[in-house]
Amino acid sequence: MRVYIIKDDLMIPSVLPTYNRAPLTFVKGEGTWLTEADGRRFLDLGAGIAVNALGHAHPSLVAALTDQAQNLWHVSNLYQIPQQQALADRLVAATFADTVFFTNSGTEACELAVKMARKYWYDKGQPDRTDIITFDGSFHGRSSAGIAAAGSEKMTAGFGPLLPGFVHLPWNDHDATVAAITDTTAAILIEPIQGEGGIRVLPDQCLKGLRDLCDQHGILLILDEVQCGMGRTGKLFAHEWAGIEPDIMMVAKGIGGGFPLGAVLATEDAASGMTAGTHGSTYGGNPLGCAVGCAVMDHISEPTFLAGVNRKAGLLGQKLEGLIAADPDVFTTVQGAGLMLGLKCVPTNIDVVNAGYDNQIITVPAADNVIRLLPPLTISDAEIDEALTRLDQTARQIQSR
Ligand SMILES: *Cc1c(COP(=O)(O)O)cnc(C)c1O
């Protein structure tokens, strides 16, 4: 066996220290449960930040992945990839979209969404229409385009010069949006529900208002459904609640159920500039990811599955109202939609998440002092009860300090 030399004169860890990691090491996952190396079982209301939409080690996904792994892992996009075709066909059949490009992540989906919007106007003979309107508190990934799009100091400081062409507006400010549209505006980019931004829901009326505004000015509406899509809100995609359709949509997280997979969905018109050679990816749309993606879609797009998400969301929401009433010194409000919920905390959300770990329940912090509850969509009623018990214990532990 090779002996690795430990360079103990170094201060930097061998893994670049860009994360604040909890001292937890999970070694196995099953449904809504994670097992820590010491044997403790944690109830997972984080799902890898809305990634494990069908829970951990779902038998259909394990079967899809292992069957594909035994046949073919990777071929270049120089060739036909039937699994990619099958997943694209499913997405086109189930959504507004006419065409799909596959990526490995949400931030890569953002890259293409931005390129697609600019190319659209370039090809229409308006190459100066390059600006994309975005909103405070948004998150679109960590690439150069992603951080420039979101624009927050926290993500951009030190990484300039930033990609130009983003106009940042206050969240949900219709008048500011109307005023910001000029003859250089290419598109509006928004999350129907902000995830990292603290589970802030854009009211249906506002999403409709943005659609109308885009139609009036002929500009493109780009929705980032990386976190709120794939059944999370009880519809396949969150914008369906508002009865509107985007021109371009970014998807990732839940679509691979834990396998790195993302996608950009678009109408034929919005995608018209993206001809052969204009974009590409080595791994995007690989057979492994798309085989798993097909299995995920087959479950989540089922009306009975989505009805189940809505029923459980009602149950969880109602119980969380009870929790707030019982523990007002810890939790003040619940916000969100479907199984994408945020609890506003009185102590710091980090303290609450950490106290949750002591009670073997996993939640995820977000902006606005919120803890996010993003359980697997497959969570059972009994697990919802168990989650409430553990959240209540967590609150009582904090109060007893
Ligand atoms: C997570 C997330 C992204 C970035 O996705 P990655 O896969 O981490 O690159 C973009 N937009 C939203 C809304 C997200 O939640």
Tab-separated table of C-alpha atoms and ligand atoms in Angstrom:
chain	number	residue	atom	x	y	z
A	1	MET	CA	0.000	0.000	0.000
A	2	ARG	CA	1.228	3.460	-0.781
A	3	VAL	CA	2.383	5.476	2.229
A	4	TYR	CA	1.187	9.081	2.174
A	5	ILE	CA	3.473	11.647	3.740
A	6	ILE	CA	1.712	13.938	6.205
A	7	LYS	CA	3.072	17.442	5.765
A	8	ASP	CA	2.722	18.517	9.388
A	9	ASP	CA	4.353	21.882	8.828
A	10	LEU	CA	1.198	23.033	7.034
A	11	MET	CA	-1.580	25.033	8.683
A	12	ILE	CA	-4.094	24.444	5.896
A	13	PRO	CA	-6.093	21.203	6.014
A	14	SER	CA	-5.729	18.829	3.080
A	15	VAL	CA	-9.368	19.607	2.203
A	16	LEU	CA	-9.607	23.318	1.323
A	17	PRO	CA	-11.355	24.800	4.367
A	18	THR	CA	-14.240	26.587	2.646
A	19	TYR	CA	-16.950	24.939	4.757
A	20	ASN	CA	-17.987	25.206	8.397
A	21	ARG	CA	-18.573	21.529	9.006
A	22	ALA	CA	-20.437	20.001	11.935
A	23	PRO	CA	-18.494	17.277	13.758
A	24	LEU	CA	-20.746	14.584	12.308
A	25	THR	CA	-19.749	11.775	9.969
A	26	PHE	CA	-22.613	9.921	8.379
A	27	VAL	CA	-21.832	6.441	7.168
A	28	LYS	CA	-25.211	5.169	5.993
A	29	GLY	CA	-28.546	6.521	4.835
A	30	GLU	CA	-31.918	4.854	4.601
A	31	GLY	CA	-35.110	6.742	3.754
A	32	THR	CA	-35.357	9.719	6.126
A	33	TRP	CA	-32.597	8.426	8.420
A	34	LEU	CA	-28.837	8.880	8.559
A	35	THR	CA	-26.534	6.780	10.725
A	36	GLU	CA	-23.523	8.461	12.308
A	37	ALA	CA	-20.175	6.655	12.620
A	38	ASP	CA	-20.865	6.179	16.357
A	39	GLY	CA	-24.149	4.393	15.576
A	40	ARG	CA	-26.584	7.189	16.459
A	41	ARG	CA	-29.510	7.580	14.031
A	42	PHE	CA	-30.473	11.073	12.910
A	43	LEU	CA	-33.810	12.113	11.434
A	44	ASP	CA	-32.856	13.966	8.254
A	45	LEU	CA	-34.927	17.086	7.579
A	46	GLY	CA	-32.159	18.530	5.419
A	47	ALA	CA	-31.937	15.877	2.702
A	48	GLY	CA	-28.548	17.167	1.599
A	49	ILE	CA	-30.219	20.596	1.127
A	50	ALA	CA	-33.220	19.349	-0.869
A	51	VAL	CA	-31.143	16.881	-2.878
A	52	ASN	CA	-32.258	13.495	-1.541
A	53	ALA	CA	-35.824	14.083	-2.690
A	54	LEU	CA	-36.672	10.373	-2.489
A	55	GLY	CA	-34.699	9.859	0.706
A	56	HIS	CA	-31.506	7.896	1.100
A	57	ALA	CA	-30.857	4.686	-0.820
A	58	HIS	CA	-34.285	4.556	-2.452
A	59	PRO	CA	-34.495	1.055	-3.987
A	60	SER	CA	-35.541	2.361	-7.449
A	61	LEU	CA	-32.614	4.763	-7.565
A	62	VAL	CA	-30.144	2.168	-6.319
A	63	ALA	CA	-31.412	-0.206	-9.023
A	64	ALA	CA	-31.228	2.451	-11.770
A	65	LEU	CA	-27.687	3.417	-10.759
A	66	THR	CA	-26.308	-0.091	-10.358
A	67	ASP	CA	-27.930	-1.402	-13.555
A	68	GLN	CA	-26.439	1.472	-15.503
A	69	ALA	CA	-23.064	1.131	-13.736
A	70	GLN	CA	-22.795	-2.440	-14.960
A	71	ASN	CA	-23.298	-1.378	-18.563
A	72	LEU	CA	-21.829	2.044	-19.297
A	73	TRP	CA	-20.751	4.936	-17.075
A	74	HIS	CA	-19.631	7.579	-19.471
A	75	VAL	CA	-19.624	8.374	-23.126
A	76	SER	CA	-18.970	11.752	-24.641
A	77	ASN	CA	-21.762	13.976	-25.870
A	78	LEU	CA	-20.156	13.347	-29.269
A	79	TYR	CA	-22.480	10.320	-29.336
A	80	GLN	CA	-26.147	9.503	-28.796
A	81	ILE	CA	-27.035	8.942	-25.114
A	82	PRO	CA	-30.427	7.189	-24.852
A	83	GLN	CA	-30.748	7.780	-21.078
A	84	GLN	CA	-30.268	11.525	-21.675
A	85	GLN	CA	-32.860	11.465	-24.460
A	86	ALA	CA	-35.295	9.600	-22.203
A	87	LEU	CA	-34.909	12.113	-19.361
A	88	ALA	CA	-35.249	15.089	-21.707
A	89	ASP	CA	-38.416	13.562	-23.178
A	90	ARG	CA	-39.862	13.121	-19.685
A	91	LEU	CA	-39.089	16.726	-18.717
A	92	VAL	CA	-40.461	18.146	-21.965
A	93	ALA	CA	-43.639	16.076	-21.609
A	94	ALA	CA	-44.177	17.220	-18.005
A	95	THR	CA	-43.360	20.944	-18.268
A	96	PHE	CA	-43.524	24.169	-20.317
A	97	ALA	CA	-40.173	23.288	-21.870
A	98	ASP	CA	-39.476	22.255	-25.446
A	99	THR	CA	-35.821	21.416	-24.933
A	100	VAL	CA	-33.356	20.527	-22.154
A	101	PHE	CA	-29.590	20.807	-21.602
A	102	PHE	CA	-28.071	18.686	-18.825
A	103	THR	CA	-25.443	19.934	-16.376
A	104	ASN	CA	-23.845	18.489	-13.239
A	105	SER	CA	-24.973	21.207	-10.862
A	106	GLY	CA	-27.170	24.214	-10.275
A	107	THR	CA	-24.423	26.747	-10.796
A	108	GLU	CA	-23.675	25.300	-14.235
A	109	ALA	CA	-27.372	25.626	-15.015
A	110	CYS	CA	-27.061	29.312	-14.071
A	111	GLU	CA	-24.117	29.714	-16.439
A	112	LEU	CA	-26.130	28.394	-19.363
A	113	ALA	CA	-29.280	30.326	-18.450
A	114	VAL	CA	-27.263	33.558	-18.587
A	115	LYS	CA	-25.530	32.608	-21.838
A	116	MET	CA	-28.818	31.530	-23.412
A	117	ALA	CA	-30.571	34.815	-22.564
A	118	ARG	CA	-27.710	36.870	-24.008
A	119	LYS	CA	-27.418	34.751	-27.143
A	120	TYR	CA	-31.161	35.066	-27.666
A	121	TRP	CA	-30.910	38.840	-28.018
A	122	TYR	CA	-27.654	38.697	-29.958
A	123	ASP	CA	-29.341	36.530	-32.553
A	124	LYS	CA	-32.379	38.841	-32.627
A	125	GLY	CA	-30.106	41.675	-33.676
A	126	GLN	CA	-30.107	43.386	-30.266
A	127	PRO	CA	-26.634	42.541	-28.944
A	128	ASP	CA	-26.789	45.343	-26.341
A	129	ARG	CA	-29.598	43.604	-24.486
A	130	THR	CA	-27.343	41.825	-22.017
A	131	ASP	CA	-28.627	42.903	-18.592
A	132	ILE	CA	-30.311	40.455	-16.287
A	133	ILE	CA	-32.421	41.737	-13.408
A	134	THR	CA	-31.946	39.827	-10.137
A	135	PHE	CA	-33.080	40.297	-6.545
A	136	ASP	CA	-31.689	40.725	-3.018
A	137	GLY	CA	-31.264	37.579	-1.002
A	138	SER	CA	-31.102	35.363	-4.047
A	139	PHE	CA	-28.701	32.490	-4.556
A	140	HIS	CA	-27.765	31.140	-7.962
A	141	GLY	CA	-24.583	29.206	-7.260
A	142	ARG	CA	-20.896	29.950	-6.777
A	143	SER	CA	-19.586	30.331	-10.317
A	144	SER	CA	-18.526	33.763	-11.549
A	145	ALA	CA	-21.925	34.256	-13.158
A	146	GLY	CA	-23.739	32.846	-10.112
A	147	ILE	CA	-22.128	35.191	-7.592
A	148	ALA	CA	-22.438	38.185	-9.899
A	149	ALA	CA	-26.114	37.353	-10.413
A	150	ALA	CA	-26.857	37.155	-6.687
A	151	GLY	CA	-24.532	40.053	-6.008
A	152	SER	CA	-24.285	39.814	-2.207
A	153	GLU	CA	-21.115	41.174	-0.647
A	154	LYS	CA	-20.694	37.925	1.300
A	155	MET	CA	-20.243	35.928	-1.895
A	156	THR	CA	-18.530	38.467	-4.147
A	157	ALA	CA	-15.989	40.223	-1.884
A	158	GLY	CA	-12.489	39.607	-3.163
A	159	PHE	CA	-13.572	37.877	-6.335
A	160	GLY	CA	-13.747	40.847	-8.663
A	161	PRO	CA	-13.837	41.947	-11.341
A	162	LEU	CA	-17.327	40.506	-11.379
A	163	LEU	CA	-19.142	39.455	-14.523
A	164	PRO	CA	-21.008	42.606	-15.581
A	165	GLY	CA	-24.597	42.837	-16.719
A	166	PHE	CA	-26.620	42.186	-13.550
A	167	VAL	CA	-29.044	44.703	-12.109
A	168	HIS	CA	-29.819	44.032	-8.440
A	169	LEU	CA	-33.192	45.045	-7.051
A	170	PRO	CA	-34.948	44.731	-3.704
A	171	TRP	CA	-36.799	41.420	-3.342
A	172	ASN	CA	-40.403	41.504	-4.449
A	173	ASP	CA	-40.464	45.208	-5.373
A	174	HIS	CA	-42.693	45.462	-8.416
A	175	ASP	CA	-42.326	49.220	-8.920
A	176	ALA	CA	-38.533	49.002	-8.794
A	177	THR	CA	-38.671	46.199	-11.354
A	178	VAL	CA	-40.886	48.189	-13.711
A	179	ALA	CA	-38.530	51.159	-13.389
A	180	ALA	CA	-35.410	49.056	-13.972
A	181	ILE	CA	-36.417	47.698	-17.373
A	182	THR	CA	-34.562	49.462	-20.183
A	183	ASP	CA	-33.553	48.730	-23.756
A	184	THR	CA	-30.529	46.801	-22.416
A	185	THR	CA	-32.637	44.403	-20.336
A	186	ALA	CA	-32.420	40.821	-21.547
A	187	ALA	CA	-34.176	38.914	-18.776
A	188	ILE	CA	-35.457	38.730	-15.212
A	189	LEU	CA	-33.985	35.935	-13.061
A	190	ILE	CA	-35.679	34.910	-9.811
A	191	GLU	CA	-36.249	31.998	-7.428
A	192	PRO	CA	-40.010	31.467	-6.901
A	193	ILE	CA	-39.042	30.581	-3.325
A	194	GLN	CA	-35.683	31.759	-2.045
A	195	GLY	CA	-33.840	28.900	-0.381
A	196	GLU	CA	-30.540	30.229	0.999
A	197	GLY	CA	-32.291	33.607	1.349
A	198	GLY	CA	-34.460	32.259	4.189
A	199	ILE	CA	-37.377	30.398	2.562
A	200	ARG	CA	-38.947	33.565	1.232
A	201	VAL	CA	-41.948	32.818	-0.966
A	202	LEU	CA	-42.663	35.085	-3.901
A	203	PRO	CA	-46.475	35.457	-3.806
A	204	ASP	CA	-48.236	34.003	-6.878
A	205	GLN	CA	-49.494	37.481	-7.782
A	206	CYS	CA	-45.927	38.779	-7.940
A	207	LEU	CA	-44.750	35.927	-10.137
A	208	LYS	CA	-47.719	36.628	-12.429
A	209	GLY	CA	-46.760	40.307	-12.369
A	210	LEU	CA	-43.223	39.469	-13.471
A	211	ARG	CA	-44.550	37.258	-16.265
A	212	ASP	CA	-46.791	40.094	-17.482
A	213	LEU	CA	-43.904	42.541	-17.325
A	214	CYS	CA	-41.698	40.212	-19.356
A	215	ASP	CA	-44.472	39.756	-21.924
A	216	GLN	CA	-45.046	43.510	-22.214
A	217	HIS	CA	-41.375	44.174	-22.892
A	218	GLY	CA	-40.650	40.955	-24.769
A	219	ILE	CA	-37.934	40.005	-22.290
A	220	LEU	CA	-37.208	36.541	-20.935
A	221	LEU	CA	-38.316	35.190	-17.564
A	222	ILE	CA	-35.714	32.851	-16.063
A	223	LEU	CA	-36.752	30.901	-12.972
A	224	ASP	CA	-34.223	29.289	-10.651
A	225	GLU	CA	-36.035	26.200	-9.359
A	226	VAL	CA	-32.845	24.453	-8.287
A	227	GLN	CA	-34.103	24.207	-4.687
A	228	CYS	CA	-37.884	24.685	-4.945
A	229	GLY	CA	-38.450	22.437	-7.984
A	230	MET	CA	-38.838	18.670	-8.418
A	231	GLY	CA	-41.950	18.224	-6.319
A	232	ARG	CA	-40.676	20.138	-3.287
A	233	THR	CA	-43.739	22.431	-3.110
A	234	GLY	CA	-46.286	19.767	-4.043
A	235	LYS	CA	-46.288	20.571	-7.771
A	236	LEU	CA	-43.542	19.288	-10.047
A	237	PHE	CA	-42.299	22.902	-10.263
A	238	ALA	CA	-43.161	25.773	-7.924
A	239	HIS	CA	-44.206	28.234	-10.673
A	240	GLU	CA	-47.148	25.958	-11.542
A	241	TRP	CA	-48.957	27.276	-8.439
A	242	ALA	CA	-49.016	30.745	-10.021
A	243	GLY	CA	-50.357	29.400	-13.326
A	244	ILE	CA	-47.503	30.930	-15.302
A	245	GLU	CA	-44.638	29.530	-17.348
A	246	PRO	CA	-41.048	30.759	-17.579
A	247	ASP	CA	-38.990	30.961	-20.764
A	248	ILE	CA	-35.942	29.369	-19.175
A	249	MET	CA	-35.673	27.377	-15.946
A	250	MET	CA	-32.713	26.120	-13.917
A	251	VAL	CA	-33.109	22.766	-12.189
A	252	ALA	CA	-30.684	20.680	-10.092
A	253	LYS	CA	-30.592	19.305	-6.510
A	254	GLY	CA	-33.629	16.978	-6.327
A	255	ILE	CA	-33.518	15.966	-9.993
A	256	GLY	CA	-30.659	13.525	-9.397
A	257	GLY	CA	-31.909	12.355	-5.990
A	258	GLY	CA	-28.281	12.512	-4.794
A	259	PHE	CA	-26.448	11.919	-8.057
A	260	PRO	CA	-24.889	15.179	-9.343
A	261	LEU	CA	-27.312	16.320	-12.040
A	262	GLY	CA	-28.764	19.606	-13.203
A	263	ALA	CA	-30.650	20.911	-16.204
A	264	VAL	CA	-31.708	23.998	-18.078
A	265	LEU	CA	-35.209	23.765	-19.502
A	266	ALA	CA	-36.294	26.235	-22.158
A	267	THR	CA	-38.901	27.046	-24.752
A	268	GLU	CA	-37.993	26.620	-28.392
A	269	ASP	CA	-37.908	30.396	-28.847
A	270	ALA	CA	-35.701	31.129	-25.802
A	271	ALA	CA	-33.269	28.373	-26.783
A	272	SER	CA	-33.137	29.354	-30.444
A	273	GLY	CA	-29.602	30.757	-30.271
A	274	MET	CA	-28.071	27.635	-28.756
A	275	THR	CA	-26.982	25.822	-31.889
A	276	ALA	CA	-24.287	23.143	-32.264
A	277	GLY	CA	-20.991	24.287	-30.783
A	278	THR	CA	-22.395	27.142	-28.662
A	279	HIS	CA	-22.301	25.239	-25.350
A	280	GLY	CA	-21.193	21.902	-23.971
A	281	SER	CA	-20.182	19.792	-20.993
A	282	THR	CA	-18.012	16.717	-20.598
A	283	TYR	CA	-20.115	15.055	-17.913
A	284	GLY	CA	-23.449	16.825	-18.341
A	285	GLY	CA	-26.114	14.298	-19.288
A	286	ASN	CA	-23.951	11.236	-18.661
A	287	PRO	CA	-25.677	7.825	-18.692
A	288	LEU	CA	-25.368	7.253	-14.912
A	289	GLY	CA	-26.892	10.573	-13.936
A	290	CYS	CA	-29.665	10.398	-16.508
A	291	ALA	CA	-30.585	6.803	-15.640
A	292	VAL	CA	-31.070	7.948	-12.041
A	293	GLY	CA	-32.843	11.126	-13.186
A	294	CYS	CA	-35.378	9.060	-15.134
A	295	ALA	CA	-36.138	7.007	-12.023
A	296	VAL	CA	-36.530	10.201	-9.969
A	297	MET	CA	-38.882	11.728	-12.558
A	298	ASP	CA	-40.965	8.547	-12.770
A	299	HIS	CA	-41.689	8.825	-9.047
A	300	ILE	CA	-42.023	12.561	-8.558
A	301	SER	CA	-44.112	13.358	-11.622
A	302	GLU	CA	-46.807	10.858	-10.540
A	303	PRO	CA	-49.942	12.809	-9.509
A	304	THR	CA	-50.434	10.463	-6.539
A	305	PHE	CA	-46.885	11.154	-5.339
A	306	LEU	CA	-47.425	14.919	-5.552
A	307	ALA	CA	-50.792	14.582	-3.805
A	308	GLY	CA	-48.932	12.795	-1.014
A	309	VAL	CA	-46.419	15.648	-0.761
A	310	ASN	CA	-49.285	18.133	-0.424
A	311	ARG	CA	-51.040	16.073	2.217
A	312	LYS	CA	-47.855	15.676	4.256
A	313	ALA	CA	-46.997	19.345	3.809
A	314	GLY	CA	-50.393	20.228	5.321
A	315	LEU	CA	-49.738	17.911	8.242
A	316	LEU	CA	-46.206	19.217	8.874
A	317	GLY	CA	-47.263	22.858	8.519
A	318	GLN	CA	-50.099	22.404	10.998
A	319	LYS	CA	-47.868	20.662	13.528
A	320	LEU	CA	-45.238	23.383	13.180
A	321	GLU	CA	-47.884	25.982	14.061
A	322	GLY	CA	-48.444	23.956	17.213
A	323	LEU	CA	-44.702	23.914	17.898
A	324	ILE	CA	-44.533	27.708	17.582
A	325	ALA	CA	-47.457	28.049	19.994
A	326	ALA	CA	-45.745	25.683	22.461
A	327	ASP	CA	-42.236	27.142	22.149
A	328	PRO	CA	-42.667	30.867	21.361
A	329	ASP	CA	-39.322	31.673	22.985
A	330	VAL	CA	-37.538	29.628	20.335
A	331	PHE	CA	-39.666	29.732	17.165
A	332	THR	CA	-41.744	32.679	15.951
A	333	THR	CA	-43.130	31.904	12.504
A	334	VAL	CA	-43.244	29.223	9.851
A	335	GLN	CA	-42.953	30.200	6.191
A	336	GLY	CA	-42.565	28.433	2.889
A	337	ALA	CA	-44.590	26.044	0.759
A	338	GLY	CA	-45.018	22.309	0.576
A	339	LEU	CA	-42.084	20.493	2.142
A	340	MET	CA	-39.860	23.561	1.802
A	341	LEU	CA	-40.408	25.235	5.147
A	342	GLY	CA	-38.543	27.748	7.251
A	343	LEU	CA	-38.843	28.313	10.981
A	344	LYS	CA	-37.841	31.745	12.165
A	345	CYS	CA	-35.815	31.469	15.380
A	346	VAL	CA	-35.453	33.653	18.459
A	347	PRO	CA	-31.987	32.369	19.418
A	348	THR	CA	-29.495	32.253	16.551
A	349	ASN	CA	-30.457	29.685	13.948
A	350	ILE	CA	-26.982	28.152	14.278
A	351	ASP	CA	-27.664	27.473	17.988
A	352	VAL	CA	-30.956	25.833	17.060
A	353	VAL	CA	-29.390	23.673	14.340
A	354	ASN	CA	-26.662	22.593	16.774
A	355	ALA	CA	-29.168	21.824	19.525
A	356	GLY	CA	-31.035	19.821	16.882
A	357	TYR	CA	-27.910	17.706	16.395
A	358	ASP	CA	-27.926	16.937	20.143
A	359	ASN	CA	-31.474	15.667	19.653
A	360	GLN	CA	-30.557	13.716	16.525
A	361	ILE	CA	-32.502	15.822	14.054
A	362	ILE	CA	-30.946	17.531	11.046
A	363	THR	CA	-32.087	20.961	9.869
A	364	VAL	CA	-30.301	23.537	7.696
A	365	PRO	CA	-29.642	27.203	8.514
A	366	ALA	CA	-30.588	29.949	6.040
A	367	ALA	CA	-30.531	33.760	5.963
A	368	ASP	CA	-32.969	35.811	8.111
A	369	ASN	CA	-32.263	33.597	11.168
A	370	VAL	CA	-34.300	30.775	9.711
A	371	ILE	CA	-33.825	27.033	9.986
A	372	ARG	CA	-34.872	25.152	6.882
A	373	LEU	CA	-36.903	21.960	6.922
A	374	LEU	CA	-36.413	20.192	3.598
A	375	PRO	CA	-37.206	16.565	4.378
A	376	PRO	CA	-37.155	13.814	1.787
A	377	LEU	CA	-40.505	14.012	-0.038
A	378	THR	CA	-40.966	10.386	1.003
A	379	ILE	CA	-41.101	11.230	4.731
A	380	SER	CA	-43.832	9.235	6.491
A	381	ASP	CA	-46.540	10.544	8.829
A	382	ALA	CA	-44.846	8.734	11.726
A	383	GLU	CA	-41.552	10.440	10.860
A	384	ILE	CA	-43.314	13.822	10.789
A	385	ASP	CA	-44.549	13.083	14.345
A	386	GLU	CA	-41.026	12.072	15.345
A	387	ALA	CA	-39.633	15.268	13.806
A	388	LEU	CA	-42.010	17.352	15.910
A	389	THR	CA	-41.038	15.472	19.062
A	390	ARG	CA	-37.370	16.128	18.351
A	391	LEU	CA	-37.904	19.791	17.429
A	392	ASP	CA	-39.842	20.276	20.673
A	393	GLN	CA	-37.038	18.578	22.647
A	394	THR	CA	-34.572	20.847	20.868
A	395	ALA	CA	-36.578	23.924	21.853
A	396	ARG	CA	-36.836	22.774	25.466
A	397	GLN	CA	-33.101	22.094	25.625
A	398	ILE	CA	-32.445	25.658	24.475
A	399	GLN	CA	-34.951	27.118	26.962
A	400	SER	CA	-33.444	25.195	29.890
A	401	ARG	CA	-30.019	26.780	29.376
B	1	LIG	C1	-28.099	25.144	-4.583
B	1	LIG	C2	-28.598	26.206	-5.464
B	1	LIG	C3	-27.877	26.619	-6.602
B	1	LIG	C4	-26.503	26.089	-6.915
B	1	LIG	O1	-26.504	24.719	-7.166
B	1	LIG	P1	-25.145	23.874	-7.056
B	1	LIG	O2	-25.552	22.504	-7.481
B	1	LIG	O3	-24.675	23.969	-5.653
B	1	LIG	O4	-24.183	24.471	-8.017
B	1	LIG	C5	-28.444	27.571	-7.429
B	1	LIG	N1	-29.652	28.088	-7.162
B	1	LIG	C6	-30.370	27.736	-6.083
B	1	LIG	C7	-31.712	28.335	-5.854
B	1	LIG	C8	-29.862	26.780	-5.200
B	1	LIG	O5	-30.565	26.443	-4.104
